[in-house]
Tab-separated table of C-alpha atoms and ligand atoms in Angstrom:
chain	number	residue	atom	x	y	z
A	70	UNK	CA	0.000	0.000	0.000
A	71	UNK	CA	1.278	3.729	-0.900
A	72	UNK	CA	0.532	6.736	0.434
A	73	UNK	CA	-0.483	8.488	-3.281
A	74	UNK	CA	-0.353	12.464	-2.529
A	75	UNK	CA	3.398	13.566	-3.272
A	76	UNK	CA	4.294	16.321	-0.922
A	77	UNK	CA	5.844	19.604	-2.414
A	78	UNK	CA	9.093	21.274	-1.195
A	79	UNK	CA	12.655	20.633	0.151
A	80	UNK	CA	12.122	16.732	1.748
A	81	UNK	CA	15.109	15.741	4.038
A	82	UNK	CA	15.673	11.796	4.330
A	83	UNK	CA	18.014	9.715	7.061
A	84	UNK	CA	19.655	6.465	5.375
A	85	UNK	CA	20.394	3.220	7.118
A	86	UNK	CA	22.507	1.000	5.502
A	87	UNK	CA	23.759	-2.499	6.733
A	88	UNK	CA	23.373	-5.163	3.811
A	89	UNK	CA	26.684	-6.286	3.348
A	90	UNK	CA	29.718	-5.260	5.089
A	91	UNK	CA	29.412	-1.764	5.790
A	92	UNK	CA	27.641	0.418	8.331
A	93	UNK	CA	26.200	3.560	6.939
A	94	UNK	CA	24.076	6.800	7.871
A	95	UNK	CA	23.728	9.707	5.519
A	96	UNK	CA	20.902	12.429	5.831
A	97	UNK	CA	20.114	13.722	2.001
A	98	UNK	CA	17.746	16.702	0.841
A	99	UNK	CA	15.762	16.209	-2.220
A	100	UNK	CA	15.374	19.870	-3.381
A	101	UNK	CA	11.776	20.670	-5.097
A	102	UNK	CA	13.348	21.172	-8.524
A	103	UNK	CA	14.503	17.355	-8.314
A	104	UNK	CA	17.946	18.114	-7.184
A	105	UNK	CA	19.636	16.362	-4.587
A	106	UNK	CA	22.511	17.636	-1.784
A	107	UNK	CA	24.051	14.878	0.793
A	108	UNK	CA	24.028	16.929	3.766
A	109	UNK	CA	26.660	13.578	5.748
A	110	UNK	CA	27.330	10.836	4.663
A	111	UNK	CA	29.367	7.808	7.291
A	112	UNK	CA	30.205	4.726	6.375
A	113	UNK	CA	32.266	2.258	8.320
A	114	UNK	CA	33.681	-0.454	6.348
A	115	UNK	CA	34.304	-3.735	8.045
A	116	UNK	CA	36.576	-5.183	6.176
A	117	UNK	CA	39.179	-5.676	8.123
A	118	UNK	CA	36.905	-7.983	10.601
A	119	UNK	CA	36.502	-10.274	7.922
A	120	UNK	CA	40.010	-10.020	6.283
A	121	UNK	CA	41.044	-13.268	7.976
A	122	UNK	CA	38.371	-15.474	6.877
A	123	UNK	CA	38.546	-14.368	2.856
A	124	UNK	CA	35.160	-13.080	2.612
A	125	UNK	CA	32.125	-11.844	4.395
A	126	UNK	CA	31.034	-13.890	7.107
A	127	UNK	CA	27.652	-13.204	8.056
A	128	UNK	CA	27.513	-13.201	11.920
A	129	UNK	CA	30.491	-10.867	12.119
A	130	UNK	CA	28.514	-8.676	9.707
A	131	UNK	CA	26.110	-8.532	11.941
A	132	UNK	CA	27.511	-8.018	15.273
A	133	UNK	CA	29.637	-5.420	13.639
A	134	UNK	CA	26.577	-3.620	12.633
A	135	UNK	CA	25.147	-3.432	15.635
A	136	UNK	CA	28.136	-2.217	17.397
A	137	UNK	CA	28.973	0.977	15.123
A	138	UNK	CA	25.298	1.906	13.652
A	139	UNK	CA	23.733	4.259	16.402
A	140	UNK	CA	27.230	5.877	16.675
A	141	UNK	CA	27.125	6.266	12.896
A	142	UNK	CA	23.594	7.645	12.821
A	143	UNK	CA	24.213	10.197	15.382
A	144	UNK	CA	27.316	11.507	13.854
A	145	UNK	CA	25.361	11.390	10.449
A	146	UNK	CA	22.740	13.817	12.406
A	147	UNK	CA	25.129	15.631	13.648
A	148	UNK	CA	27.455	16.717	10.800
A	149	UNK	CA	23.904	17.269	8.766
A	150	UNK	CA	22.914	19.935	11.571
A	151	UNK	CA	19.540	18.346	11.239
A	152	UNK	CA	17.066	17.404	13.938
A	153	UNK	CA	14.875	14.415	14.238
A	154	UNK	CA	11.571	16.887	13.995
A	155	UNK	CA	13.545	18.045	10.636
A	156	UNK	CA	13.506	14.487	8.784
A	157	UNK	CA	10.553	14.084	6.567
A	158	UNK	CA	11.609	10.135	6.271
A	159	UNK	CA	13.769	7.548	7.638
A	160	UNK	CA	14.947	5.379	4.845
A	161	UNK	CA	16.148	1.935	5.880
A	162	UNK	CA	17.647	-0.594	3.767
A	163	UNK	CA	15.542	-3.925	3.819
A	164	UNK	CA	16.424	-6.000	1.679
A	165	UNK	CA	18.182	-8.156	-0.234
A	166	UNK	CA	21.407	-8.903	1.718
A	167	UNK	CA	22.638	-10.842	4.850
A	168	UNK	CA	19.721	-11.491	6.962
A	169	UNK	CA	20.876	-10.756	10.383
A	170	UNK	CA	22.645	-7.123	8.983
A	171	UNK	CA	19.383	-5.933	7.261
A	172	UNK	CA	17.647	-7.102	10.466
A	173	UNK	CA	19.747	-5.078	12.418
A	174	UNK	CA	19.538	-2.008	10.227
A	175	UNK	CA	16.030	-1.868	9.280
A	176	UNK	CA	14.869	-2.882	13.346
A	177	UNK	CA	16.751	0.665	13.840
A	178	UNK	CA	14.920	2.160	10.712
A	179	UNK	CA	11.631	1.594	13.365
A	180	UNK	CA	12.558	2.197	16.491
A	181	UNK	CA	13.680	6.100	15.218
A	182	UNK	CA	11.059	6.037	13.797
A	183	UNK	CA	8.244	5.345	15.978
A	184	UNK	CA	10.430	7.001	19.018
A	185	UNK	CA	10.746	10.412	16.493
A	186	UNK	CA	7.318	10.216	15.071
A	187	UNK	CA	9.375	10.576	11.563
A	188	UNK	CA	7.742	8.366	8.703
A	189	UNK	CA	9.591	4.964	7.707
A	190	UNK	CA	10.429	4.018	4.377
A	191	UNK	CA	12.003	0.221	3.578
A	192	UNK	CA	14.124	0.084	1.027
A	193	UNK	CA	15.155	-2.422	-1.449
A	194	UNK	CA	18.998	-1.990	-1.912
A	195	UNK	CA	18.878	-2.801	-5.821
A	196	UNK	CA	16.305	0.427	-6.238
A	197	UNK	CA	19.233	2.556	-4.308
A	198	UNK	CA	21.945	1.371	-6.409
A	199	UNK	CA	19.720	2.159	-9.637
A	200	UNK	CA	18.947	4.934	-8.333
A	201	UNK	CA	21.940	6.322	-7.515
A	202	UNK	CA	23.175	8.062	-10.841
A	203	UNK	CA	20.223	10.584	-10.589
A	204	UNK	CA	22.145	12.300	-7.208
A	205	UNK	CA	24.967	13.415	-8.738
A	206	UNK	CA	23.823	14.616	-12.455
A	207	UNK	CA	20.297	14.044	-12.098
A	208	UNK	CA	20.235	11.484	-14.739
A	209	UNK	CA	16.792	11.241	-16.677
A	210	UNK	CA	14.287	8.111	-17.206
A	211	UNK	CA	14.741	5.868	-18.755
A	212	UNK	CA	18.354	4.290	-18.747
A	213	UNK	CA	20.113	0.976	-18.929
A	214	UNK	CA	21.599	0.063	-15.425
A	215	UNK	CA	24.281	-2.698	-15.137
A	216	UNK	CA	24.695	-3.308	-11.221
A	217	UNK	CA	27.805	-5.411	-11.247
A	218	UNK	CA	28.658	-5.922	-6.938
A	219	UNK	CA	30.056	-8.619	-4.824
A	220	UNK	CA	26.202	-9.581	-4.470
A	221	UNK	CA	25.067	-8.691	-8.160
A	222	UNK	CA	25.585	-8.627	-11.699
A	223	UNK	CA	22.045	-7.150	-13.310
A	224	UNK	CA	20.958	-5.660	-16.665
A	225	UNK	CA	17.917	-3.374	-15.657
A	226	UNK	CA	16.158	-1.176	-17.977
A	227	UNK	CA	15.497	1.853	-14.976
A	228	UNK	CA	11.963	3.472	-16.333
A	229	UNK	CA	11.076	5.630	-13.809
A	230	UNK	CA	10.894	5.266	-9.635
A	231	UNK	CA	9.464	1.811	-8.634
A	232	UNK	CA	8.999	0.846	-13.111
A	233	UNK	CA	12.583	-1.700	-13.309
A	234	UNK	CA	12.732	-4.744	-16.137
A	235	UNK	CA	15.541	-6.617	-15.395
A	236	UNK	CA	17.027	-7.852	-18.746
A	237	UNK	CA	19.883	-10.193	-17.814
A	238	UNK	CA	21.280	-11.470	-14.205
A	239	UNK	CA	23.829	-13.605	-13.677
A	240	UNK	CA	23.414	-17.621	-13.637
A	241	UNK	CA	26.027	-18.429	-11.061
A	242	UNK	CA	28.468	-16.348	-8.940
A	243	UNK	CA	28.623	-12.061	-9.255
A	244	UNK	CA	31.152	-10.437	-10.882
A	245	UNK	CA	32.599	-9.048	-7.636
A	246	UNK	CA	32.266	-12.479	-6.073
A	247	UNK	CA	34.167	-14.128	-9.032
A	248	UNK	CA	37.059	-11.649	-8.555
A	249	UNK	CA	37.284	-12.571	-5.066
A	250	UNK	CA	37.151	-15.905	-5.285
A	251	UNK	CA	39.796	-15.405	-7.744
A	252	UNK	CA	42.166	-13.711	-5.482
A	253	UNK	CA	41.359	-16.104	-2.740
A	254	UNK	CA	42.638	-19.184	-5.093
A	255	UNK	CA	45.927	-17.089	-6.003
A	256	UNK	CA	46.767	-16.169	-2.368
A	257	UNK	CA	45.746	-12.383	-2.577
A	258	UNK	CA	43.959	-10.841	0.190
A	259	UNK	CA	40.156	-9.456	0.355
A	260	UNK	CA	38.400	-8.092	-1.087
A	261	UNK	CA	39.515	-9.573	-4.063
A	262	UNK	CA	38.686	-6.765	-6.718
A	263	UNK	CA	41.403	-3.962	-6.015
A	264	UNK	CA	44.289	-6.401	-5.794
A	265	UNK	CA	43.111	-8.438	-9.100
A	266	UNK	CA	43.071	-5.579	-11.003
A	267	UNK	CA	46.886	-3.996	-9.616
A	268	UNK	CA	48.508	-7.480	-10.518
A	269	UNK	CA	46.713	-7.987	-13.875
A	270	UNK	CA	47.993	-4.401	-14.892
A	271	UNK	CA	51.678	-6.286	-14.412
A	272	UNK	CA	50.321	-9.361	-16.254
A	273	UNK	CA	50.199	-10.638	-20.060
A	274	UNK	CA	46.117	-11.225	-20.662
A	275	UNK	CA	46.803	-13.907	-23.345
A	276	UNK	CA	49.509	-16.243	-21.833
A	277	UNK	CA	46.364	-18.289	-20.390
A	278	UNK	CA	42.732	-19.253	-22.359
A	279	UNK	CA	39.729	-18.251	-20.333
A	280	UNK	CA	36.065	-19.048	-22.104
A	281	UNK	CA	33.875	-16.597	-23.085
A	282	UNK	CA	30.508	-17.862	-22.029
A	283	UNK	CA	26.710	-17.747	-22.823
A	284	UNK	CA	28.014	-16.868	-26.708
A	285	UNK	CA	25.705	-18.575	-28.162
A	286	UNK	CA	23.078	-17.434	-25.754
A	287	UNK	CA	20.976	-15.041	-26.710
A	288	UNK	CA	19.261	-12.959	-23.965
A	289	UNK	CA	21.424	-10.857	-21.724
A	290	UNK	CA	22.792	-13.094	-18.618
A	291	UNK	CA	25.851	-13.478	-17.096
A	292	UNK	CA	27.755	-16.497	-16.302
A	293	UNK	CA	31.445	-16.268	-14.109
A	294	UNK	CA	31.817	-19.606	-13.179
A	295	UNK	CA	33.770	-21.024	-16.104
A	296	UNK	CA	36.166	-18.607	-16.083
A	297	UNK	CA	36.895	-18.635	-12.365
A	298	UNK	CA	37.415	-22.452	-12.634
A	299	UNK	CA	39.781	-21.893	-15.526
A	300	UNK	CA	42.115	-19.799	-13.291
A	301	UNK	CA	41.456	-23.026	-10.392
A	302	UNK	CA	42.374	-25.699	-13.437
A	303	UNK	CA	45.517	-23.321	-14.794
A	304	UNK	CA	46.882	-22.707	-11.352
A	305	UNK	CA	46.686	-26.308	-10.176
A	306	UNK	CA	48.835	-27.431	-13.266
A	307	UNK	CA	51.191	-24.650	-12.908
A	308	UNK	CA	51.887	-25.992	-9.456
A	309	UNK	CA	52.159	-29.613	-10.212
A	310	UNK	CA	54.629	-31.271	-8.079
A	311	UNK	CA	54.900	-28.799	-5.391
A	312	UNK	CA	55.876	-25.695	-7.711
A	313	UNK	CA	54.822	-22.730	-6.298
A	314	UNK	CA	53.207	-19.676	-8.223
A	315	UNK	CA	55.632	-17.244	-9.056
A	316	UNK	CA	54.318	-13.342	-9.455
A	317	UNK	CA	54.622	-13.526	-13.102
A	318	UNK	CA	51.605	-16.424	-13.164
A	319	UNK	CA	49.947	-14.739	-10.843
A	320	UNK	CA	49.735	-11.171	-12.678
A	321	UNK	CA	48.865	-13.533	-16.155
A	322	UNK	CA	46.330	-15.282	-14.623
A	323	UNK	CA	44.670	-12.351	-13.208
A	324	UNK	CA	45.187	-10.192	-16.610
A	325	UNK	CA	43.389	-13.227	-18.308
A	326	UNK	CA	40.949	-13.462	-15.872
A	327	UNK	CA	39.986	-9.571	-15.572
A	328	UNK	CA	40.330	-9.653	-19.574
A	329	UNK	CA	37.973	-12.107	-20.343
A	330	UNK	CA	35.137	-10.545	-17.393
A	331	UNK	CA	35.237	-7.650	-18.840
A	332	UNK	CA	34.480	-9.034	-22.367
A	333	UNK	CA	31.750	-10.728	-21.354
A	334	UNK	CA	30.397	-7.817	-19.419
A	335	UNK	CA	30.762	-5.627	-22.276
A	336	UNK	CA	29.440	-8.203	-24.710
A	337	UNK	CA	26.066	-8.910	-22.529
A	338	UNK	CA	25.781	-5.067	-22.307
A	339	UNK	CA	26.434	-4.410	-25.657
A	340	UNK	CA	23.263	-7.176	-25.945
A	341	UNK	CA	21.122	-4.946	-24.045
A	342	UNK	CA	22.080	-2.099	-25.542
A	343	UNK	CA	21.231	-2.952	-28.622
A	344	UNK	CA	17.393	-3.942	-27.625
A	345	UNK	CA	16.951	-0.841	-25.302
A	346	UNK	CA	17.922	1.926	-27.952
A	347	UNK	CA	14.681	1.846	-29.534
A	348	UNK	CA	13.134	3.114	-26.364
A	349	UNK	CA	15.134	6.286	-26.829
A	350	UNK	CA	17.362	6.488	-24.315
A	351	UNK	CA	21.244	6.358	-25.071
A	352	UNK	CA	22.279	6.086	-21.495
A	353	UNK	CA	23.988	3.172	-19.728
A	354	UNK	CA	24.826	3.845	-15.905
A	355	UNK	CA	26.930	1.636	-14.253
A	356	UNK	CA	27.171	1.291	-10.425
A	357	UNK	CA	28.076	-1.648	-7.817
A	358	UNK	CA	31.988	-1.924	-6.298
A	359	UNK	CA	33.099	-4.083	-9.940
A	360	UNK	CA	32.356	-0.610	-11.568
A	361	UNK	CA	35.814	0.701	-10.155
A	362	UNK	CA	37.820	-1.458	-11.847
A	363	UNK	CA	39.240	0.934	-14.865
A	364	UNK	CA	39.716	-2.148	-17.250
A	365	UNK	CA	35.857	-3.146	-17.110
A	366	UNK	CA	35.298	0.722	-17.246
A	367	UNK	CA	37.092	1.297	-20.656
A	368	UNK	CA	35.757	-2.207	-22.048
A	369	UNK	CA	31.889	-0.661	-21.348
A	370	UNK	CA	32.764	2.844	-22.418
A	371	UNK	CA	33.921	1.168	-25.921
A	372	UNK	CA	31.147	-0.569	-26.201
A	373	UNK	CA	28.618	2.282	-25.449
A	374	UNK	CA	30.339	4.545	-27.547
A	375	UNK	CA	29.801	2.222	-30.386
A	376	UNK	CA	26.068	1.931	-29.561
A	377	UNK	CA	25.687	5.065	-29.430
A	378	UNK	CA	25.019	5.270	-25.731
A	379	UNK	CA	26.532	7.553	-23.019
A	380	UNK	CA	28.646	5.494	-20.527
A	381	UNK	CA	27.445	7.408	-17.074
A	382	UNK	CA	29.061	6.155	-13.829
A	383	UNK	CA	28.376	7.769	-10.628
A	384	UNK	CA	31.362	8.610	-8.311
A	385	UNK	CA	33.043	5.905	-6.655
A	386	UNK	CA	31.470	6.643	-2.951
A	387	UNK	CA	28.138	6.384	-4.235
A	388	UNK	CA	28.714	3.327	-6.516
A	389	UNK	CA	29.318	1.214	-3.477
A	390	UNK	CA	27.056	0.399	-0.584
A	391	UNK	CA	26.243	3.428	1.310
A	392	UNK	CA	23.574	5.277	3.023
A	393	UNK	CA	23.205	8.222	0.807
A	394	UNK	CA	21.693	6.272	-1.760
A	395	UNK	CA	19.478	3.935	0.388
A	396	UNK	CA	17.935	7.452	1.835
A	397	UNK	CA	17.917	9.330	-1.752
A	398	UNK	CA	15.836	6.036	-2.971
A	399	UNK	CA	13.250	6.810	0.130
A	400	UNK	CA	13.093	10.105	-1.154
A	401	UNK	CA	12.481	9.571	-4.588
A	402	UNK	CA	9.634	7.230	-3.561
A	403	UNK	CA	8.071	10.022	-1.199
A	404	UNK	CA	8.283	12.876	-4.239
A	405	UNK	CA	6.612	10.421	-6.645
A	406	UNK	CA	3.383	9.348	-4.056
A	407	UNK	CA	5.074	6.004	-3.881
A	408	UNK	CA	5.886	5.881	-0.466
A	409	UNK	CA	4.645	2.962	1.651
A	410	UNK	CA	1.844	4.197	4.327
A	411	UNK	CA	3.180	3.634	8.029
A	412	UNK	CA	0.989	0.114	8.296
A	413	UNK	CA	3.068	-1.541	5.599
A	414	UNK	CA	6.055	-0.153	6.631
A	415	UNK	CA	5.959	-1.168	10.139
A	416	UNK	CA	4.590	-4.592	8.800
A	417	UNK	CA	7.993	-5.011	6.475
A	418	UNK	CA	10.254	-8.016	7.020
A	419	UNK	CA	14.427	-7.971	5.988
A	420	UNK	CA	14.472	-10.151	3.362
A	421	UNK	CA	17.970	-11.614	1.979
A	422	UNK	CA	16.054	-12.041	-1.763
A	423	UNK	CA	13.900	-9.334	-2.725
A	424	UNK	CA	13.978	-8.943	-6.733
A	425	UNK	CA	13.542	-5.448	-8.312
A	426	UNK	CA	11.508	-6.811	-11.057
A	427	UNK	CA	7.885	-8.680	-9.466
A	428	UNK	CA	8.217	-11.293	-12.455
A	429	UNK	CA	11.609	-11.607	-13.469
A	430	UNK	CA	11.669	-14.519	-16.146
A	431	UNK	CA	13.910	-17.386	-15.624
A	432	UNK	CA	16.311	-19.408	-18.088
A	433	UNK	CA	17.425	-23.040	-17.988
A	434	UNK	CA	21.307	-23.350	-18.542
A	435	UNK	CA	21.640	-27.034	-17.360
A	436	UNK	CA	23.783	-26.566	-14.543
A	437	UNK	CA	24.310	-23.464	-11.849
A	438	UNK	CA	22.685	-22.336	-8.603
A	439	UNK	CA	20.165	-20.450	-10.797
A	440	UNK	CA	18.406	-18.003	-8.308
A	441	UNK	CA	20.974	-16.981	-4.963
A	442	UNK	CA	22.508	-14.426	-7.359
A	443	UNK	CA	19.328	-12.926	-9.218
B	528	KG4	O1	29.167	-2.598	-4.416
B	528	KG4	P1	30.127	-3.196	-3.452
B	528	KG4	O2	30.963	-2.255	-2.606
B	528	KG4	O3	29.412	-4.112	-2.410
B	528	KG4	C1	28.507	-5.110	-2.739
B	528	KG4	O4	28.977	-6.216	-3.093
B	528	KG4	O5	27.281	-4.850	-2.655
B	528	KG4	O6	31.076	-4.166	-4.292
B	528	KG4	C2	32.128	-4.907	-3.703
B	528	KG4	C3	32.680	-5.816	-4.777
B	528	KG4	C4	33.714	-6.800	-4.229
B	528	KG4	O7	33.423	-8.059	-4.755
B	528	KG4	C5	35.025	-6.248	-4.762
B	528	KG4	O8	36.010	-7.232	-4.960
B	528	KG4	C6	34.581	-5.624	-6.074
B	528	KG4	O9	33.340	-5.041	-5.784
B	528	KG4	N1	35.548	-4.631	-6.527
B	528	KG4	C7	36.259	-4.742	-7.663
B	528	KG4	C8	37.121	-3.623	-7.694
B	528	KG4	N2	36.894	-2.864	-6.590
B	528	KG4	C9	35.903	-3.489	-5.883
B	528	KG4	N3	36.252	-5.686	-8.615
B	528	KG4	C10	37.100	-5.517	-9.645
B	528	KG4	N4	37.985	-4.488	-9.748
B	528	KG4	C11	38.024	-3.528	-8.800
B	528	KG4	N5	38.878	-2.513	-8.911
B	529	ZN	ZN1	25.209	-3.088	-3.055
């Protein structure tokens, strides 16, 4: 249920943010011509606590979340000058992620907000990240949005506030998530991304054969499986009889393996691209933590260019999970009469799935853990 009158005027938003791994608070103002200003926005990222285990582990995620976010919320307040009577919404993220962080998050989202009498808004994280290009150049509807994360890899035409079609997802692991897993195998540290992308700039990208999946697919998934077991396969008979990996198969196997993701990113896009131009847009925005790898960025900006599409990627803060985009997606939903009405807010459950798309369609590929990922 929706409230359906849009209020006029200045509209001034706190964002909760605990997904993943980071803890965020941002207060935003949604300006009545449309504009956006992020007044604070904190994030505290926890990698570190999960450094030693090579990935996110859930429960720390949690605990960690619960320790820093009311210390991250008042600062947020604070360095915004704003008052709870000020906020016209409290925008928490819920849902999809790790259960027990969007718990803890969006069980904070209420209490404010029934202790501050300041309306709550759930969020779905996937509407903030596609979201997120119109706060810094107030990027017009429609667009093409590929969300490539440690959690996603999407194709979404982005109609208007609350109107997504997802065109492709991926069939197995996320981009993000195969670049990790990558490092993991070849002994770098996490997260995975950053370091895979410094070694593979040291590397030769066609020492080593990765695949180039779904080719003769048409349609617009993803697939990252094949090539992350190609590094496994190469790397295992590299170190046959106890050799070790030395740096220079380490930076080729990485420049092989960020060569051929970016390919297929750009090729799927370049699919998507070529069905969404007729709907007059021209714009692909990228966002999600893959999107900062400057490899994958010049691969998409190629293939944009020749589509005739603008490549539009929002800056690096707000392309990753934070706060500022979880409480700009609350207030786009409030300015277009889409916000939920305080019943069904209050009623909302964290959920780790939560699909932008009500009936996303769903391909058979044989094999893959079709689903955990879309
Ligand atoms: O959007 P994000 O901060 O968090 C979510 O997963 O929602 O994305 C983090 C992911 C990680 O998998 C990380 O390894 C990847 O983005 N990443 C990169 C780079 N920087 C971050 N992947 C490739 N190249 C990078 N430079
Ligand atoms: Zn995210």
């Amino acid at each position: 249920m929706t409230i359906g009158n849009a209020p006029a005027g200045d509209l001034l938003a706190l964002g909760i943010e605990t997904s993943c791994d980071e803890t965020a608070a941002a207060v935003v103002r949604r300006r009545a011509d449309g504009s956006a200003e992020i007044l604070s926005d904190r994030i505290f990222s926890q990698t570190d606590a999960h450094a030693l285990y090579g990935g996110v582990v859930p429960e720390i995620a949690a605990r960690a979340h619960l320790d820093r976010l009311d210390g991250l919320i008042e600062d947020a307040m604070a360095e915004a000058g704003a008052s709870w009577a000020d906020l016209d919404l409290i925008a928490a993220t819920a849902g999809p992620g790790l259960i027990g962080g969007v718990m803890v998050g969006l069980a904070t989202g209420k209490a404010l907000s029934l202790v501050h009498a300041a309306p709550l808004q759930p969020v779905n994280h996937l509407e903030a990240h596609a979201l997120s290009a119109r706060i810094a150049d107030e990027t017009p509807f429609p667009y093409l949005l590929l969300l490539v994360s440690g959690g996603h890899t999407q194709l979404i035409a982005v109609e208007g506030v609350g109107r997504y079609r997802r065109l492709g997802t991926t069939i197995d692991d996320a981009a993000g998530e195969a670049f990790d897993k990558t490092a993991k195998l070849l002994g770098l540290g996490h997260p995975g991304g950053p370091e895979v992308e410094r070694r593979a700039a040291a590397g030769d990208p066609r020492r080593f054969e990765m695949p180039r999946p779904l080719l003769k697919h048409a349609g617009c998934d993803f697939s990252f499986s094949g090539m992350k077991t190609a590094v496994r396969v190469c790397a295992e008979a590299l170190t046959e009889g106890g050799r070790r990996l030395s740096e220079t198969d380490v930076n080729d196997l990485c420049a092989a393996f960020q060569t051929a993701a970016a390919d297929h990113l750009a090729a799927r896009t370049a699919r998507a691209m070529r069905g969404f131009s007729g709907e007059g847009a021209g714009r692909l925005v990228v966002a999600g933590g893959v999107a900062a790898n400057k490899a994958i960025r010049a691969r998409l900006e190629a293939a944009a260019s020749e589509e005739g599409f603008r490549l539009i990627a929002p800056p690096l803060r707000l392309c990753t999970d934070n706060a500022a985009m979880v409480a700009w997606a609350g207030l786009e939903r409030l300015a277009a009469g889409l916000a939920d009405d305080p019943e069904a807010a209050y009623a909302a459950s964290a959920r780790a799935r939560w699909p932008l798309d009500p009936t996303p369609r769903t391909r058979a590929y044989g094999s893959g853990r079709k689903g955990a990922k879309a």
